[in-house]
XYZ file of C-alpha atoms in Angstrom:
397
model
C 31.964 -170.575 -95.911
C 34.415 -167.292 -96.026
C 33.455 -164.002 -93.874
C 35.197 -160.957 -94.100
C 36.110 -160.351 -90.380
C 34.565 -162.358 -87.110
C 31.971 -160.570 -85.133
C 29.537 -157.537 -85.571
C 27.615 -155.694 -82.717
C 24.264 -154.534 -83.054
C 23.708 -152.198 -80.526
C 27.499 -152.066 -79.777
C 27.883 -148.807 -78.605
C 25.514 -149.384 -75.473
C 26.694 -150.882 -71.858
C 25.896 -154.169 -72.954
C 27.640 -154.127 -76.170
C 30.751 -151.580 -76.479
C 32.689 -153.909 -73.018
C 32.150 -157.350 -74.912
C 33.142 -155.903 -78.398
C 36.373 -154.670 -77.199
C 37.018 -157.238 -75.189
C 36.609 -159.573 -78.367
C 38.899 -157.228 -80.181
C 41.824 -157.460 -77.278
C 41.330 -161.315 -77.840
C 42.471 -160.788 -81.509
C 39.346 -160.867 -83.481
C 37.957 -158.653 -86.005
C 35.384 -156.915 -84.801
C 32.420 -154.098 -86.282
C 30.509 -152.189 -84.175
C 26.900 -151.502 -85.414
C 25.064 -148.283 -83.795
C 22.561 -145.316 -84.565
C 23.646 -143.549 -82.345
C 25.957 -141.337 -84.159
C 27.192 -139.273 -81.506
C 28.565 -142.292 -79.232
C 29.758 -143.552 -82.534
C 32.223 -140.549 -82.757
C 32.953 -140.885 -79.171
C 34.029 -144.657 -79.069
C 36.313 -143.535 -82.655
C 38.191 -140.772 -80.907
C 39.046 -143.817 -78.131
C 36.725 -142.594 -75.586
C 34.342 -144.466 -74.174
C 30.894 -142.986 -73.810
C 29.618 -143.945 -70.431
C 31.642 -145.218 -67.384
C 33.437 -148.256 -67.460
C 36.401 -149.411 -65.106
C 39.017 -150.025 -67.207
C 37.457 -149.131 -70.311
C 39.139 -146.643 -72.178
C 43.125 -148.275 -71.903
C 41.807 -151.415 -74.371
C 39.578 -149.493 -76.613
C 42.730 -146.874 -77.285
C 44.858 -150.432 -78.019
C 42.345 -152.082 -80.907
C 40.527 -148.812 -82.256
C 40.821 -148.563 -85.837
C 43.007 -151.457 -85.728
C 40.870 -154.470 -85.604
C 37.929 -152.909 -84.050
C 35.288 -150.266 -86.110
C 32.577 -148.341 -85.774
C 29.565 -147.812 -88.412
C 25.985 -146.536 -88.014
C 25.313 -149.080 -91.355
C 23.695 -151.912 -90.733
C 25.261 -153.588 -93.830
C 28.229 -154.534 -92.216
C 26.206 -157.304 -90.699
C 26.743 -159.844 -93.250
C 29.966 -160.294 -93.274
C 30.742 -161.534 -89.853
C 30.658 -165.154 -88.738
C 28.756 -164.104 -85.362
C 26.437 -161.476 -85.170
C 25.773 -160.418 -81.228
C 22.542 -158.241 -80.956
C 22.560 -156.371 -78.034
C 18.796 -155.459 -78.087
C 16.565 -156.935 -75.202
C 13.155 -157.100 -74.125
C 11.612 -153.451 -72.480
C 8.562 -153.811 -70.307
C 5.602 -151.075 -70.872
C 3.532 -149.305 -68.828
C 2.040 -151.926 -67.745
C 4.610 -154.056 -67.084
C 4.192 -156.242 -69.950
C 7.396 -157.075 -72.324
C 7.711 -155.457 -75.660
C 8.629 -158.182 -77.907
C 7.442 -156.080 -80.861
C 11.143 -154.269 -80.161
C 13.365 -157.336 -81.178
C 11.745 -159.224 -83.484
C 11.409 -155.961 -85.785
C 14.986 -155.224 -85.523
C 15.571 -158.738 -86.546
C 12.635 -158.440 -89.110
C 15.035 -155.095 -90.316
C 18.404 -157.279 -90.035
C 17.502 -160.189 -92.111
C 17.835 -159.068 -95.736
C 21.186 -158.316 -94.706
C 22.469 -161.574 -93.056
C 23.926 -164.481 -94.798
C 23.390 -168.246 -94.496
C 25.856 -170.092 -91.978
C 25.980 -167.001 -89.697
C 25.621 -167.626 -85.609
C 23.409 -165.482 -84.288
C 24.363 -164.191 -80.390
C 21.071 -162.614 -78.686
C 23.142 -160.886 -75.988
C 20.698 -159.347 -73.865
C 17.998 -160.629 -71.291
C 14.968 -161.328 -73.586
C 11.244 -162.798 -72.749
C 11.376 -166.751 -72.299
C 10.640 -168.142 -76.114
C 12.128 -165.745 -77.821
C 15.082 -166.721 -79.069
C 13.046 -169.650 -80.515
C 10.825 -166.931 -82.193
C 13.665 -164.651 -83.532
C 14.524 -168.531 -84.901
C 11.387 -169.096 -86.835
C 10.954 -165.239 -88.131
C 15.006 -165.849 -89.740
C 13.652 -169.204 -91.251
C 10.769 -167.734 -92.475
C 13.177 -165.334 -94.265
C 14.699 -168.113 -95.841
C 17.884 -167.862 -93.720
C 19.680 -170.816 -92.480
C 21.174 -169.266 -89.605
C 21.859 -170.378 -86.297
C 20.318 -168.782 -83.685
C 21.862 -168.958 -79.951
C 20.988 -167.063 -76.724
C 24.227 -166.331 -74.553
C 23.045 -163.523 -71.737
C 25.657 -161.408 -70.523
C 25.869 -162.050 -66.618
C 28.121 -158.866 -65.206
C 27.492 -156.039 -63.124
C 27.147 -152.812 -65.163
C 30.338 -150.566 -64.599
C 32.816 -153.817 -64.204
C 31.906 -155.595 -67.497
C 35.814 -155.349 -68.524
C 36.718 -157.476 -65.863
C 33.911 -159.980 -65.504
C 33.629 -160.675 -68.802
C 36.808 -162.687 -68.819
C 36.766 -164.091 -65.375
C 32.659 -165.440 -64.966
C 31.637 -168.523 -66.407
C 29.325 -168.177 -69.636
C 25.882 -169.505 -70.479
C 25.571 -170.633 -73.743
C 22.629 -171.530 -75.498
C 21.892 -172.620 -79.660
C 18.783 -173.568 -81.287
C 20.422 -176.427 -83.113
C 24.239 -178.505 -82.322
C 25.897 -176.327 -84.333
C 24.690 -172.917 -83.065
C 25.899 -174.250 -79.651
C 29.369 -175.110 -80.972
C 29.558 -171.600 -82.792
C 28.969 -169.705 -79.588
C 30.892 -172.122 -77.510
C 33.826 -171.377 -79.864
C 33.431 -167.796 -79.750
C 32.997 -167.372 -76.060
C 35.690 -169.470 -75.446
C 37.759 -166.658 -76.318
C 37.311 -164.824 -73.314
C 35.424 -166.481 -70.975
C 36.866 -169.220 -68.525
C 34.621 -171.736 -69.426
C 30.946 -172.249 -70.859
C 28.104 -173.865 -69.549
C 25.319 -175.236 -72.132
C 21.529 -174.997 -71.844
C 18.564 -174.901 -73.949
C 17.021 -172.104 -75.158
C 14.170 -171.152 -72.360
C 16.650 -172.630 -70.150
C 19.229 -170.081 -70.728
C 16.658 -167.230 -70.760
C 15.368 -168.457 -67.705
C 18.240 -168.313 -65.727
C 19.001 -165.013 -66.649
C 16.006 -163.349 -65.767
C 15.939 -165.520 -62.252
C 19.250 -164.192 -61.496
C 18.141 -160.565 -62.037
C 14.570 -161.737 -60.292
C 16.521 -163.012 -57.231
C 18.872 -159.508 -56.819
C 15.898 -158.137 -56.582
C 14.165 -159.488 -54.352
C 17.264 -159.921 -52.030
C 17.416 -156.114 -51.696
C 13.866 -156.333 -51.105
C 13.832 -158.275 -48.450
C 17.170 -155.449 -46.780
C 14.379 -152.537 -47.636
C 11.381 -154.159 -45.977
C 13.505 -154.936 -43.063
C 14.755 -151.005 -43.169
C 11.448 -150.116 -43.403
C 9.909 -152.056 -40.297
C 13.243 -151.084 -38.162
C 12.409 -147.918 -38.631
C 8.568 -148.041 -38.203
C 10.153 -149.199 -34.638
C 11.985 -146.205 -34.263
C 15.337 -148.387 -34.592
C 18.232 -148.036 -37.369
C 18.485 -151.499 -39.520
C 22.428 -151.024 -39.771
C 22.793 -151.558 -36.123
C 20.496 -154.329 -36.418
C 21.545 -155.713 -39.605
C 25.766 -155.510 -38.268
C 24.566 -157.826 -35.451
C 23.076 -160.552 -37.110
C 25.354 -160.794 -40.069
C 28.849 -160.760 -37.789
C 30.382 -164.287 -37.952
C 26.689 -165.852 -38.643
C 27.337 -167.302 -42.492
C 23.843 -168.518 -42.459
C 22.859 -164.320 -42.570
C 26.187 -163.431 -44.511
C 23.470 -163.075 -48.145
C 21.746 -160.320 -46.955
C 22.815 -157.420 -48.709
C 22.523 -153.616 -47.385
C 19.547 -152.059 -47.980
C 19.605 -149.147 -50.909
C 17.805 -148.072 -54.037
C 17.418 -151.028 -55.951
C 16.767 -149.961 -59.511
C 18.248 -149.515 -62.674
C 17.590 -150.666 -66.171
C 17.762 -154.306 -65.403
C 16.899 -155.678 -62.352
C 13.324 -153.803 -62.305
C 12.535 -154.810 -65.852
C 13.863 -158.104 -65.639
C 11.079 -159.314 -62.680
C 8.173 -157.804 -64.250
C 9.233 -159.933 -67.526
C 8.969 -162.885 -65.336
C 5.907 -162.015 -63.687
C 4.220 -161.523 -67.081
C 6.108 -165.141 -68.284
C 4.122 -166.754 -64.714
C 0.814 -165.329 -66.462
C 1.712 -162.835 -63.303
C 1.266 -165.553 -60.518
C 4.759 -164.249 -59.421
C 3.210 -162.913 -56.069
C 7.206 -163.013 -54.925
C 8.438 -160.715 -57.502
C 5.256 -158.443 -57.376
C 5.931 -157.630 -53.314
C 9.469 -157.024 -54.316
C 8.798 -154.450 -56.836
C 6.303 -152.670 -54.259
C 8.599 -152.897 -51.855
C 11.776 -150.948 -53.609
C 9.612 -149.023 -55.713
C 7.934 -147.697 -52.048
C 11.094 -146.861 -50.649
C 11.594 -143.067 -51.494
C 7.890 -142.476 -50.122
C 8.751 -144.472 -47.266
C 11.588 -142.121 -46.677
C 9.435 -138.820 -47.166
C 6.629 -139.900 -45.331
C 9.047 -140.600 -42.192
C 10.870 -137.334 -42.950
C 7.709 -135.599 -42.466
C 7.149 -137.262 -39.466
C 10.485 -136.184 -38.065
C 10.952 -132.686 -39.508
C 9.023 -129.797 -40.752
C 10.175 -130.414 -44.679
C 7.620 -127.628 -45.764
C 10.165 -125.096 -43.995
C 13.681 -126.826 -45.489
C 15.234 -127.135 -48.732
C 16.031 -130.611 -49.023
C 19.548 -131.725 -50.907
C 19.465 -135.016 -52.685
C 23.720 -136.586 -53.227
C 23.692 -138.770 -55.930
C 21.508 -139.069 -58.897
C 22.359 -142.433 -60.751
C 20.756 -145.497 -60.071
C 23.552 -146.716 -58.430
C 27.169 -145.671 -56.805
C 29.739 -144.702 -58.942
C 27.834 -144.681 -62.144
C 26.822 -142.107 -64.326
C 23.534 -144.573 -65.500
C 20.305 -142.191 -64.719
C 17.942 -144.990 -66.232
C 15.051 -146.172 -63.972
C 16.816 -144.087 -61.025
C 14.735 -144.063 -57.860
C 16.526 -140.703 -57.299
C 13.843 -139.408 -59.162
C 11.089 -140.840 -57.955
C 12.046 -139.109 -54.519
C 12.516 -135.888 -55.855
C 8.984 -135.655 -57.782
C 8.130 -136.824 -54.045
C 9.775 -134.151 -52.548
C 8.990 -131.604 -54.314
C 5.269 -131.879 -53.377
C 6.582 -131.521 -49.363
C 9.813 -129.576 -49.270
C 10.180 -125.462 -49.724
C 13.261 -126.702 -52.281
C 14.796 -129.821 -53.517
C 18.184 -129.661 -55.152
C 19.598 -132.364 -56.704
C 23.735 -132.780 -57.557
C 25.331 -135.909 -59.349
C 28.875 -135.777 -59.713
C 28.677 -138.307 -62.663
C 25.583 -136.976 -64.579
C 25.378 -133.030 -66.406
C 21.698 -132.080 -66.230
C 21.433 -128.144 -66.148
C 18.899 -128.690 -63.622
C 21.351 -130.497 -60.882
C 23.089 -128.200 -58.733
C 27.061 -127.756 -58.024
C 28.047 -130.111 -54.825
C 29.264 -127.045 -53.176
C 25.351 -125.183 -53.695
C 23.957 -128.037 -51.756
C 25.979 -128.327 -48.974
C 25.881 -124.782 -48.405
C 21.745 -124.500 -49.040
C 20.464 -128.023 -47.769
C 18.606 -127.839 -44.444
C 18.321 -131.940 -44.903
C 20.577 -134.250 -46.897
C 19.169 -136.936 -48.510
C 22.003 -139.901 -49.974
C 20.463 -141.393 -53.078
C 23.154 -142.733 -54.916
C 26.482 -143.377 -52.521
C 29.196 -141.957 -55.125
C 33.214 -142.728 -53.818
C 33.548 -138.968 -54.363
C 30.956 -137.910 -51.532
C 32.921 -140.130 -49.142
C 34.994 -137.127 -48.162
C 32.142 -134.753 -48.032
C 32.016 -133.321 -44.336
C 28.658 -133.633 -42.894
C 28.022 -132.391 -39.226
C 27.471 -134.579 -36.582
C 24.111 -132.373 -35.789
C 23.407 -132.216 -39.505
C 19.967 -133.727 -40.553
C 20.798 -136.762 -42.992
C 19.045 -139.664 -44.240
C 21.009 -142.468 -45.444
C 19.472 -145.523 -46.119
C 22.893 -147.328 -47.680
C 24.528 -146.423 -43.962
C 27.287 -144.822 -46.111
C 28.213 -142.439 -43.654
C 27.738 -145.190 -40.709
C 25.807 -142.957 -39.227
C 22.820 -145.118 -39.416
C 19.344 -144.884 -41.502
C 18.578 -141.275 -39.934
C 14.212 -141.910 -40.265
């Protein structure tokens, strides 16, 4: 069976998509990029891309309108030999996955896709459903072959990692498997085959496990400091030349659109016996209280306007999603006399100017440890809170 180019995107204009799409393109294949999103759309066109990604822009400028396009028409779907949908799983508000999101965008795609097509689910997705989005194609009449293959790098560095971790591959039937294996092939150093669940599975433990490793660096922050002790003192002790402590990670804001998400989804798969994941979650989510409630204890916050560096979810990312920045400023606000907020990455009209809050902040507060703040000159007498030790100045509760 002929196809008219070899992969299509849906969702490729996101953080997920856009790296692996050009990175397919650099490899030589033909490659559509399927978005609403009109706006990035024009963006990734003009050879820009729309969010930050290391080493991002140099490859799209090499492939863009040569073998790599953009389209906000689904139609294009049918005539690639893969089709990688970049659409997961969302949790609600109460922490229960959405499945309704996937299967009606696949529900949507199906008039349009053609028999002998490999289907790549691409991001993390509730256990069983790649078996479902299966059954709803067949169901359609489509004899398509449906695979799960979950991206596995860290947000920000997907243009490296993509070519240099190993990738999970996963089909519904032999030949789905084979498709995918040939495809990844491409650009990966080598696959590694699973089941369906399997494959799902492992990618939501991974994210599970993250998480609860910087749990684990938070709750230790947090009873370090309930002794009146900095963890970063504690933590450099134990950790030098000990390998059996060298996988505890500093303690920080562990949030995001991912890691979060991904171990409520596994809660709700353990019919939310997951007693492991639940602590973590109360654990990171409780840090910014932790952090107000001890800077109450130590200063007179009703009397200081309060500066907040860093606004993303994490360092050197301009990603707001799921932020716990937030969460500590709503916090704030209910304690402080003023809370500005300043994000070198991020344009909100309500952040202020870098300059505004390190003239006007009485207290500094790190919340996400941008390379650009490195510089920043902070007093020795200056309060500061800093639970990534970025400054190594230590915790400061």
């Amino acid at each position: 069976m002929s196809f008219s180019y070899d992969v299509c995107v849906v969702g490729g204009g996101g953080h997920v998509g856009l790296p692996l799409a050009i990175t397919f393109a650099t490899r030589g294949l033909s490659v559509w990029i399927v978005d609403r999103n009109e706006a990035v759309l024009g963006t990734i066109a003009s050879g820009k891309m729309p969010f930050l990604e290391v080493g991002g822009d140099a490859p799209l400028q090499s492939v863009m309108g040569k073998n790599l396009w953009v389209s906000s028409d689904s139609e294009v779907v049918g005539g690639a030999r893969w089709v990688v949908v970049a659409a997961g799983t969302p949790v609600d508000e109460h922490l229960n996955p959405k499945l309704n999101q996937i299967l009606d965008l696949f529900a949507e795609l199906a008039p349009k896709l053609r028999n002998g097509q490999c289907i790549v689910l691409r991001s993390t997705v509730f256990p069983g459903t790649t078996e479902k989005v299966r059954d709803l194609l067949a169901r359609a009449g489509l004899d398509v072959h449906v695979t799960f293959c979950p991206e596995r790098v860290a947000e920000g560095r997907a243009m490296e990692e993509l070519t240099t971790l190993p990738q999970l591959v996963a089909g519904c039937d032999p030949i789905g498997t084979r498709l995918a294996t040939e495809l990844f092939e491409k650009i990966a150093p080598y696959t590694i085959p699973l089941g369906p669940t399997e494959a799902e599975l492992a990618k939501i433990f991974t994210n599970a496990w993250r998480y609860i490793q910087f749990a684990t660096a938070n709750q230790f922050l947090m009873i370090a400091a309930n002794y009146g002790l900095d963890f970063h003192r504690i933590q450099s002790a134990l950790t030098r030349e000990y390998p059996r402590m060298a996988g505890l990670p500093s303690s920080g804001f562990a949030a995001g659109p991912c890691l979060f998400k991904d171990t409520m989804q596994l809660a709700a798969a353990d019919h939310h016996h997951f007693w492991l994941g639940h602590a973590a979650m109360l654990v990171n989510e409780g840090l910014p209280s932790f952090i107000v409630r001890h800077a109450k204890q130590r200063y007179s916050l009703a009397t200081m306007t309060v500066g907040i560096l860093g606004m993303a979810f994490k360092a050197n990312s301009d990603d707001p999603r799921e932020s716990l920045s937030y969460k500590l400023r709503k916090a704030l606000v209910y304690e402080a006399k003023e809370v500005l907020c300043t994000d070198v990455y991020i344009q909100d009209p309500s952040f202020a100017s870098l300059e505004v809050v390190m003239q006007q902040a009485d207290l500094l507060i790190v919340g996400a440890p941008h390379r650009e703040y490195k510089d920043v000159e902070i007093a020795a007498d200056r309060p500061l809170i800093d639970v990534w030790n970025f400054y190594r100045r230590g915790v400061g509760l």
